[in-house]
Short mmCIF file of C-alpha atoms and ligand atoms in Angstrom, two decimals:
data_model
loop_
_atom_site.label_atom_id
_atom_site.label_comp_id
_atom_site.label_asym_id
_atom_site.label_seq_id
_atom_site.Cartn_x
_atom_site.Cartn_y
_atom_site.Cartn_z
CA MET A 130 42.66 12.19 -6.99
CA ASN A 131 44.67 13.47 -10.15
CA PRO A 132 41.98 15.64 -12.24
CA PRO A 133 41.47 14.01 -15.64
CA ALA A 134 42.85 15.38 -18.67
CA PHE A 135 40.27 16.56 -20.99
CA SER A 136 40.57 16.56 -25.11
CA GLN A 137 38.67 19.39 -27.20
CA ASP A 138 36.79 16.10 -28.24
CA ASP A 139 35.72 15.19 -24.61
CA ILE A 140 34.43 18.71 -23.93
CA ASP A 141 32.70 18.73 -27.19
CA VAL A 142 30.81 15.27 -26.40
CA LEU A 143 30.08 16.45 -22.90
CA GLY A 144 28.72 20.06 -24.10
CA ALA A 145 26.32 17.87 -26.61
CA ARG A 146 25.01 15.56 -24.07
CA ALA A 147 24.34 18.56 -21.87
CA GLU A 148 22.81 20.49 -24.49
CA ALA A 149 20.34 17.57 -25.47
CA MET A 150 19.29 17.28 -21.93
CA VAL A 151 18.68 20.82 -21.44
CA ASN A 152 16.30 20.85 -24.51
CA ALA A 153 14.56 17.76 -22.91
CA LEU A 154 13.86 19.34 -19.82
CA GLY A 155 13.15 22.98 -21.74
CA ALA A 156 10.38 20.71 -23.66
CA ILE A 157 8.50 20.00 -20.18
CA SER A 158 6.12 23.28 -19.94
CA ALA A 159 2.50 24.06 -18.69
CA GLU A 160 2.01 25.61 -21.86
CA PRO A 161 2.79 24.95 -25.39
CA ASP A 162 4.21 28.21 -26.46
CA ARG A 163 6.31 29.25 -23.65
CA LEU A 164 8.32 27.53 -20.61
CA VAL A 165 6.38 27.75 -17.68
CA ARG A 166 7.29 24.99 -14.81
CA LEU A 167 6.11 25.82 -11.45
CA PHE A 168 7.04 24.60 -8.32
CA LEU A 169 4.82 21.15 -7.01
CA SER A 170 3.03 21.19 -10.53
CA PRO A 171 2.52 18.35 -12.93
CA GLU A 172 5.33 19.84 -14.86
CA HIS A 173 7.46 19.74 -11.78
CA ARG A 174 6.72 16.03 -11.35
CA ARG A 175 7.57 15.46 -15.13
CA ALA A 176 10.81 17.07 -14.94
CA ALA A 177 11.56 15.18 -11.78
CA ASP A 178 11.04 12.07 -13.09
CA LEU A 179 13.30 12.60 -16.19
CA VAL A 180 15.77 13.94 -13.53
CA ALA A 181 15.68 10.82 -11.70
CA HIS A 182 16.00 8.65 -14.67
CA TRP A 183 19.36 10.42 -15.75
CA MET A 184 20.62 10.18 -12.33
CA ARG A 185 20.01 6.34 -12.38
CA ALA A 186 21.54 5.97 -15.70
CA ALA A 187 24.68 7.85 -14.44
CA GLY A 188 24.61 5.47 -11.44
CA LEU A 189 23.39 7.41 -8.73
CA ALA A 190 20.87 6.12 -6.30
CA VAL A 191 17.78 8.02 -6.51
CA SER A 192 15.41 9.41 -3.72
CA GLU A 193 13.02 12.42 -3.05
CA ASP A 194 12.14 14.44 -0.05
CA ALA A 195 9.05 15.97 1.13
CA LEU A 196 9.59 19.19 -0.95
CA GLY A 197 10.21 16.98 -4.07
CA THR A 198 13.81 17.77 -4.49
CA VAL A 199 15.19 14.71 -6.19
CA ARG A 200 18.36 13.57 -4.61
CA GLY A 201 20.98 11.46 -6.73
CA ARG A 202 23.47 9.91 -4.37
CA PHE A 203 26.95 8.17 -4.97
CA GLY A 204 29.56 7.15 -2.50
CA THR A 205 29.98 7.18 0.97
CA GLY A 206 31.19 9.50 3.69
CA GLN A 207 30.95 13.48 4.01
CA ARG A 208 28.66 14.65 1.44
CA LEU A 209 29.76 16.99 -1.53
CA LEU A 210 26.49 18.41 -2.55
CA ILE A 211 26.11 19.53 -6.15
CA GLY A 212 22.77 21.25 -7.05
CA SER A 213 20.66 23.49 -8.70
CA HIS A 214 16.91 24.04 -9.74
CA ILE A 215 14.29 22.58 -12.15
CA ASP A 216 11.50 24.99 -11.48
CA THR A 217 11.26 28.22 -13.97
CA VAL A 218 10.10 31.70 -14.08
CA ILE A 219 7.15 32.41 -16.48
CA ASP A 220 8.28 32.40 -20.14
CA ALA A 221 11.60 31.44 -19.34
CA GLY A 222 14.88 30.47 -20.65
CA LYS A 223 15.83 26.48 -20.69
CA TYR A 224 19.28 27.14 -19.18
CA ASP A 225 18.65 28.99 -15.67
CA GLY A 226 18.76 26.09 -13.04
CA PRO A 227 18.50 22.95 -15.41
CA PHE A 228 21.85 23.27 -16.72
CA GLY A 229 23.25 23.30 -12.92
CA VAL A 230 21.47 20.04 -12.47
CA ILE A 231 22.42 18.40 -15.51
CA ALA A 232 26.25 19.41 -14.97
CA GLY A 233 25.88 17.70 -11.37
CA ILE A 234 24.42 14.69 -13.04
CA LEU A 235 27.08 14.23 -15.87
CA ALA A 236 30.08 15.26 -13.38
CA ALA A 237 28.88 12.67 -10.65
CA GLY A 238 28.22 10.12 -13.38
CA HIS A 239 32.03 10.40 -14.40
CA PHE A 240 32.91 8.90 -11.26
CA ALA A 241 29.97 6.71 -10.28
CA ARG A 242 30.05 5.16 -13.78
CA GLY A 243 33.86 4.94 -13.83
CA GLY A 244 33.82 3.24 -10.85
CA LEU A 245 36.15 5.75 -9.40
CA GLN A 246 36.36 6.09 -5.52
CA LEU A 247 36.64 9.59 -3.82
CA PRO A 248 37.36 10.35 -0.26
CA PHE A 249 33.95 11.45 0.22
CA GLY A 250 30.43 10.90 -1.22
CA ILE A 251 28.22 13.18 -3.54
CA ASP A 252 24.69 14.31 -3.76
CA VAL A 253 23.29 15.58 -6.80
CA LEU A 254 20.21 17.74 -5.88
CA ALA A 255 17.48 19.30 -8.08
CA PHE A 256 15.67 21.62 -6.28
CA GLY A 257 11.97 22.64 -7.04
CA ASP A 258 11.59 26.22 -5.75
CA GLU A 259 14.04 28.74 -6.68
CA GLU A 260 12.22 30.98 -8.63
CA GLY A 261 9.58 31.65 -6.20
CA SER A 262 6.97 32.02 -9.25
CA ARG A 263 4.32 30.03 -7.69
CA PHE A 264 4.37 30.95 -3.97
CA PRO A 265 5.20 34.57 -2.66
CA ALA A 266 8.58 33.20 -1.09
CA THR A 267 11.21 31.07 -2.51
CA LEU A 268 13.90 28.87 -1.84
CA ALA A 269 11.55 26.13 0.10
CA SER A 270 13.36 23.42 -1.12
CA SER A 271 16.99 24.26 -0.43
CA SER A 272 15.75 25.73 3.09
CA ALA A 273 14.33 22.11 3.77
CA CYS A 274 17.68 20.73 3.11
CA ALA A 275 19.66 23.31 5.21
CA GLY A 276 17.49 22.60 8.01
CA VAL A 277 16.02 26.15 7.95
CA PHE A 278 12.54 25.91 6.25
CA ARG A 279 10.04 28.31 7.98
CA ALA A 280 6.67 26.21 8.74
CA ASP A 281 4.72 29.85 8.51
CA ASN A 282 5.52 29.52 4.58
CA LEU A 283 2.95 26.73 4.58
CA ALA A 284 0.30 29.17 4.80
CA LEU A 285 1.39 30.83 1.67
CA ALA A 286 -0.84 30.78 -1.41
CA ASP A 287 -0.30 30.84 -4.96
CA ARG A 288 -2.57 32.81 -7.40
CA ASP A 289 -5.37 30.32 -7.30
CA GLY A 290 -5.36 30.30 -3.30
CA VAL A 291 -3.81 26.75 -3.01
CA THR A 292 -1.50 26.95 -0.02
CA LEU A 293 1.97 25.53 0.10
CA GLY A 294 1.15 22.83 2.81
CA ASP A 295 -1.94 21.60 0.27
CA ALA A 296 0.76 21.73 -2.66
CA ILE A 297 2.98 19.61 -0.92
CA ALA A 298 -0.01 17.14 -0.17
CA ALA A 299 -1.35 17.30 -3.74
CA TYR A 300 2.36 16.43 -4.87
CA GLY A 301 1.82 13.30 -2.74
CA LYS A 302 4.28 14.14 -0.13
CA SER A 303 3.59 14.98 3.68
CA VAL A 304 4.78 18.27 5.55
CA ALA A 305 5.27 16.23 8.72
CA ASP A 306 8.66 14.73 6.59
CA ILE A 307 10.08 18.27 6.07
CA PRO A 308 12.33 17.98 9.22
CA ALA A 309 13.56 14.80 7.72
CA ALA A 310 15.12 16.59 4.70
CA ALA A 311 17.53 18.48 6.49
CA TYR A 312 21.31 17.13 6.38
CA ARG A 313 22.95 17.38 9.42
CA HIS A 314 26.31 19.97 9.48
CA GLU A 315 28.72 17.39 10.19
CA ASP A 316 27.25 15.24 7.44
CA VAL A 317 27.97 17.92 4.80
CA ALA A 318 31.19 19.45 3.63
CA ALA A 319 30.10 21.69 1.02
CA TYR A 320 27.53 22.92 -1.77
CA VAL A 321 28.45 23.70 -5.27
CA GLU A 322 26.10 25.06 -7.87
CA VAL A 323 27.03 25.62 -11.63
CA HIS A 324 24.84 28.20 -13.39
CA ILE A 325 24.43 30.30 -16.37
CA GLU A 326 26.20 33.62 -15.44
CA GLN A 327 22.60 35.45 -16.23
CA GLY A 328 24.61 38.61 -17.10
CA PRO A 329 27.24 40.09 -19.33
CA VAL A 330 30.56 40.10 -17.15
CA LEU A 331 32.11 36.93 -18.81
CA GLU A 332 31.16 37.84 -22.27
CA THR A 333 32.61 40.95 -22.19
CA ARG A 334 35.90 39.96 -20.54
CA ASN A 335 35.86 37.12 -23.18
CA GLN A 336 36.17 34.27 -20.96
CA PRO A 337 33.92 31.30 -20.68
CA LEU A 338 33.79 30.59 -16.86
CA GLY A 339 33.64 32.46 -13.76
CA VAL A 340 33.99 32.04 -9.99
CA VAL A 341 31.23 33.50 -7.83
CA THR A 342 32.65 35.54 -4.87
CA ALA A 343 29.44 36.31 -3.44
CA ILE A 344 25.29 36.25 -3.75
CA VAL A 345 24.17 39.75 -3.40
CA GLY A 346 21.52 40.39 -0.60
CA GLN A 347 17.93 40.84 -1.33
CA THR A 348 14.86 42.50 -0.03
CA TYR A 349 11.41 41.99 -1.07
CA LEU A 350 8.78 44.62 -0.03
CA ASN A 351 5.05 43.84 -0.39
CA VAL A 352 3.35 47.18 -0.70
CA GLU A 353 -0.36 47.34 -0.42
CA LEU A 354 -2.18 50.32 -1.12
CA LEU A 355 -5.72 50.58 -0.42
CA GLY A 356 -8.11 53.19 -2.06
CA GLU A 357 -11.73 53.50 -3.20
CA ALA A 358 -13.42 51.59 -6.11
CA GLY A 359 -15.66 54.17 -8.14
CA HIS A 360 -17.10 54.68 -11.74
CA ALA A 361 -14.37 55.66 -14.14
CA GLY A 362 -16.78 57.87 -15.79
CA THR A 363 -18.64 59.84 -12.99
CA VAL A 364 -15.96 60.19 -10.18
CA PRO A 365 -14.06 63.55 -10.53
CA MET A 366 -10.28 63.32 -10.76
CA LEU A 367 -9.79 65.37 -7.31
CA LEU A 368 -12.22 63.20 -5.34
CA ARG A 369 -10.59 59.82 -6.27
CA ARG A 370 -8.69 57.50 -4.15
CA ASP A 371 -7.03 55.32 -6.93
CA ALA A 372 -4.80 52.80 -5.41
CA LEU A 373 -3.00 52.11 -8.95
CA ALA A 374 -1.84 55.97 -9.66
CA GLY A 375 -0.27 55.66 -6.06
CA ALA A 376 1.43 52.55 -6.84
CA ALA A 377 2.80 54.06 -10.38
CA GLU A 378 4.06 56.91 -8.20
CA ALA A 379 5.64 54.42 -5.86
CA MET A 380 7.48 52.50 -8.75
CA LEU A 381 8.80 55.62 -10.20
CA LEU A 382 10.25 56.47 -6.69
CA GLY A 383 12.06 52.88 -6.57
CA GLU A 384 13.33 53.39 -10.20
CA GLU A 385 14.63 57.03 -9.05
CA LEU A 386 16.36 55.91 -5.80
CA ALA A 387 17.95 52.90 -7.31
CA ARG A 388 19.31 55.18 -10.22
CA GLU A 389 20.57 57.72 -7.77
CA SER A 390 22.49 54.67 -6.22
CA LYS A 391 24.92 54.72 -9.29
CA GLY A 392 24.78 51.27 -9.61
CA GLU A 393 25.10 50.14 -6.19
CA VAL A 394 21.46 48.98 -5.81
CA VAL A 395 18.86 47.70 -8.21
CA ALA A 396 15.07 47.77 -7.62
CA THR A 397 12.43 46.18 -9.56
CA VAL A 398 9.02 45.77 -9.71
CA GLY A 399 7.90 42.60 -11.71
CA ARG A 400 4.49 41.69 -10.21
CA ILE A 401 1.58 43.94 -9.55
CA ALA A 402 -1.86 42.48 -8.75
CA ILE A 403 -4.92 45.13 -9.46
CA ALA A 404 -8.43 44.81 -7.88
CA PRO A 405 -11.34 44.75 -9.02
CA GLY A 406 -9.23 44.91 -12.37
CA ALA A 407 -11.91 46.35 -14.64
CA THR A 408 -11.26 49.10 -17.55
CA ASN A 409 -14.09 51.32 -16.21
CA VAL A 410 -13.71 51.28 -12.61
CA ILE A 411 -10.94 53.16 -10.52
CA PRO A 412 -8.38 50.48 -8.78
CA ALA A 413 -9.37 50.12 -5.16
CA ASN A 414 -6.49 47.81 -3.82
CA VAL A 415 -3.09 47.38 -5.50
CA VAL A 416 -0.39 45.20 -4.66
CA VAL A 417 3.10 45.67 -5.90
CA ILE A 418 6.06 43.83 -4.98
CA PHE A 419 9.83 45.55 -4.84
CA ASP A 420 12.93 43.30 -5.48
CA ILE A 421 15.61 45.54 -4.14
CA ARG A 422 19.32 43.92 -4.56
CA SER A 423 22.74 45.08 -3.53
CA GLY A 424 26.21 43.69 -2.49
CA SER A 425 26.07 46.34 0.22
CA GLU A 426 23.87 45.62 3.18
CA THR A 427 23.96 49.38 4.08
CA ALA A 428 23.31 50.57 0.61
CA ARG A 429 20.19 47.90 0.25
CA ALA A 430 18.98 49.17 3.81
CA ARG A 431 19.24 52.81 3.13
CA LEU A 432 17.39 52.38 -0.14
CA ALA A 433 14.39 50.27 1.21
CA GLU A 434 14.21 52.62 4.17
CA SER A 435 13.94 55.72 1.92
CA LEU A 436 11.47 53.83 -0.45
CA LYS A 437 9.30 52.92 2.38
CA ALA A 438 9.31 56.90 3.68
CA GLY A 439 8.67 58.00 0.00
CA ILE A 440 5.62 55.34 -0.28
CA ARG A 441 4.09 56.54 3.22
CA ALA A 442 4.25 59.88 2.03
CA ILE A 443 2.65 58.98 -1.43
CA ALA A 444 -0.04 57.20 0.57
CA ASP A 445 -0.83 60.13 2.75
CA LYS A 446 -1.16 62.76 0.10
CA ARG A 447 -3.37 60.16 -1.86
CA HIS A 448 -5.69 58.95 1.11
CA LEU A 449 -4.76 55.84 0.50
CA ALA A 450 -4.28 53.16 3.33
CA LEU A 451 -1.00 51.55 3.23
CA THR A 452 0.60 48.29 4.60
CA ILE A 453 4.35 47.39 3.80
CA THR A 454 5.68 43.72 4.68
CA SER A 455 8.98 42.53 4.04
CA THR A 456 8.57 38.92 2.71
CA ARG A 457 12.36 38.30 1.88
CA GLU A 458 15.32 39.73 3.53
CA VAL A 459 18.58 37.85 2.74
CA ALA A 460 21.79 39.02 3.45
CA THR A 461 24.68 39.08 1.00
CA THR A 462 26.08 35.38 0.85
CA PRO A 463 30.04 35.17 0.51
CA CYS A 464 31.14 32.10 -1.14
CA HIS A 465 33.75 30.14 0.64
CA ARG A 466 37.29 31.32 -0.05
CA GLN A 467 39.08 27.64 -0.53
CA VAL A 468 36.16 26.50 -2.49
CA GLN A 469 36.63 29.60 -4.88
CA ASP A 470 40.12 28.71 -5.35
CA MET A 471 39.38 25.03 -5.89
CA LEU A 472 37.01 26.03 -8.62
CA GLY A 473 39.33 28.69 -9.92
CA ALA A 474 42.33 25.97 -10.16
CA SER A 475 40.20 23.67 -11.97
CA VAL A 476 39.28 26.46 -14.52
CA ARG A 477 42.77 27.43 -14.99
CA ALA A 478 43.68 23.79 -15.50
CA LEU A 479 41.18 23.87 -18.72
CA GLY A 480 43.45 26.83 -19.99
CA ALA A 481 40.47 29.25 -19.24
CA GLU A 482 41.11 32.41 -16.80
CA PRO A 483 38.41 32.23 -13.92
CA VAL A 484 37.00 35.59 -13.59
CA ARG A 485 35.80 36.52 -10.05
CA LEU A 486 32.50 37.95 -10.01
CA ASN A 487 29.61 38.66 -7.63
CA SER A 488 26.10 37.18 -8.57
CA GLY A 489 23.17 39.69 -8.95
CA ALA A 490 20.75 36.83 -9.33
CA GLY A 491 19.68 34.79 -5.91
CA HIS A 492 20.40 31.02 -5.99
CA ASP A 493 19.88 28.32 -3.53
CA GLY A 494 23.10 28.76 -2.35
CA GLN A 495 21.90 31.53 -0.17
CA ALA A 496 19.71 28.68 1.79
CA MET A 497 22.42 26.38 1.64
CA ALA A 498 24.96 28.69 2.97
CA LYS A 499 23.25 28.25 6.21
CA LEU A 500 24.20 24.74 6.27
CA CYS A 501 27.77 24.42 4.90
CA PRO A 502 30.53 26.36 2.96
CA ILE A 503 28.99 27.38 -0.62
CA GLY A 504 30.63 28.01 -4.03
CA MET A 505 29.62 28.69 -7.64
CA LEU A 506 30.89 28.44 -11.03
CA PHE A 507 29.39 30.37 -13.89
CA VAL A 508 29.39 30.20 -17.45
CA ARG A 509 28.99 32.81 -19.94
CA CYS A 510 25.71 32.83 -21.55
CA ARG A 511 24.84 35.06 -25.00
CA GLY A 512 24.40 38.76 -24.22
CA GLY A 513 23.99 38.17 -20.66
CA VAL A 514 20.45 37.29 -21.49
CA SER A 515 18.34 35.29 -18.90
CA HIS A 516 14.90 35.19 -17.59
CA ASN A 517 14.15 35.19 -21.08
CA PRO A 518 13.40 32.50 -23.84
CA MET A 519 16.43 33.85 -25.81
CA GLU A 520 18.69 32.63 -22.86
CA TYR A 521 21.59 30.60 -24.81
CA ALA A 522 25.06 29.21 -23.62
CA SER A 523 27.00 27.33 -26.11
CA PRO A 524 27.47 23.65 -26.08
CA ARG A 525 31.25 24.27 -25.86
CA ASP A 526 30.87 26.39 -22.98
CA LEU A 527 28.61 23.81 -21.34
CA GLY A 528 31.19 21.14 -21.90
CA LEU A 529 33.87 23.20 -20.43
CA THR A 530 31.75 23.98 -17.43
CA ILE A 531 31.13 20.28 -16.80
CA ALA A 532 35.11 19.38 -17.47
CA ALA A 533 35.86 22.14 -14.66
CA LEU A 534 33.31 20.51 -12.31
CA ILE A 535 34.74 17.21 -12.57
CA GLY A 536 38.28 18.68 -12.00
CA PHE A 537 36.70 20.49 -9.17
CA ILE A 538 35.73 17.10 -7.75
CA ALA A 539 38.85 15.41 -8.31
CA ARG A 540 40.57 18.28 -6.43
CA PHE A 541 38.20 18.64 -3.72
CA ASP A 542 39.12 17.73 -0.12
CA PRO A 543 36.88 18.50 2.66
CA GLY A 544 39.87 18.62 5.12
CA LYS A 545 40.97 21.98 2.99
CA LEU A 546 37.95 23.75 3.98
CA ALA A 547 39.17 25.71 7.05
CA GLY A 548 36.47 27.84 9.04
C1 GLV B 692 16.20 34.14 -9.15
O1 GLV B 692 16.53 33.66 -10.43
C2 GLV B 692 16.42 35.53 -8.79
O2 GLV B 692 17.34 36.29 -8.75
O3 GLV B 692 15.47 36.01 -8.53
MN1 MN B 693 18.53 29.96 -11.39
MN1 MN B 694 16.27 32.49 -12.33
#
């Protein structure tokens, strides 16, 4: 199909609608003063209902799978999947995830409501578990769609001890239906996701849109140190087995190793649990989770091995018991060459230069790549800021992104996707 021509007015109208929808979803939070929307929570339910309402208004047929993923369907034949997530980190921005879902709805609605025929069908997907903010694993929703859901994850518990399996039941779904959420390879042509960049590259290059070449690989190391609780006032310093002091050394080691990699690897500890967690008690048990990422498989593995060896030495020196488990190991996920080129062509048709860049952030595409070719379109965000309430992308850039996605759909040809 010939891609439509967009005037600046058309783009501004799309951008204003998208911004209003981003704000509407951004108002659905578990807390009044910050945005928190966790997987399978009452806020997830409310957000899913709003998304379903928008999908229907866009002319899509709505269903929901066992993980709560909302699907809006248009047309028949092999599916082009367009998705992102509606869960958030704690104290989140409004754009990370929701904008991709909204862009999918508005772009699919352009064809569905316009009565335009396509030689393939579209499913818009709103996943609920991209951030991993509730359970210590992530991408459950997209893994189910890709047919790679790990049943052992059902036993993982949130901070309140509720397991994923129980949370699915409390959400009104059945774990027995998870296999039915999977698409068959032959029914799917590709998965495409629109997302804010979450980094500074596009802004620095003064370009609104980027085409992702690959999503970097990721390792999570769960490090548990076990010492001995004791009285903070009476136990002499040299007789202590302080698990938190050991964890602090481990965290500094992770930072040092990542700095030594000169930008090739990043390592972060964003979550730490301390027991018993009282001011006047020597910490007995500490769990820290290292999030290690790199575009290079070898550099990531090298850093993870050095870190594990270093933490073992720290634990020995401090007489702490230690267990290290990897709870997430995801290889670098390349985006499909032809999908990249089709996205690039639709960006160029709008008069912008499609900047090619890696994604340092994780995305549902990492799971969907197990099912089908994937591609991602990034939109610039102010200051590269994300996972932060200051996250912002201008309505003009949002409108341009949706116009590019519509152009991509018009250009998309499943027959052109070799290998
Ligand atoms: C998700 O946003 C991640 O990259 O951790
Ligand atoms: Mn995201
Ligand atoms: Mn995120």
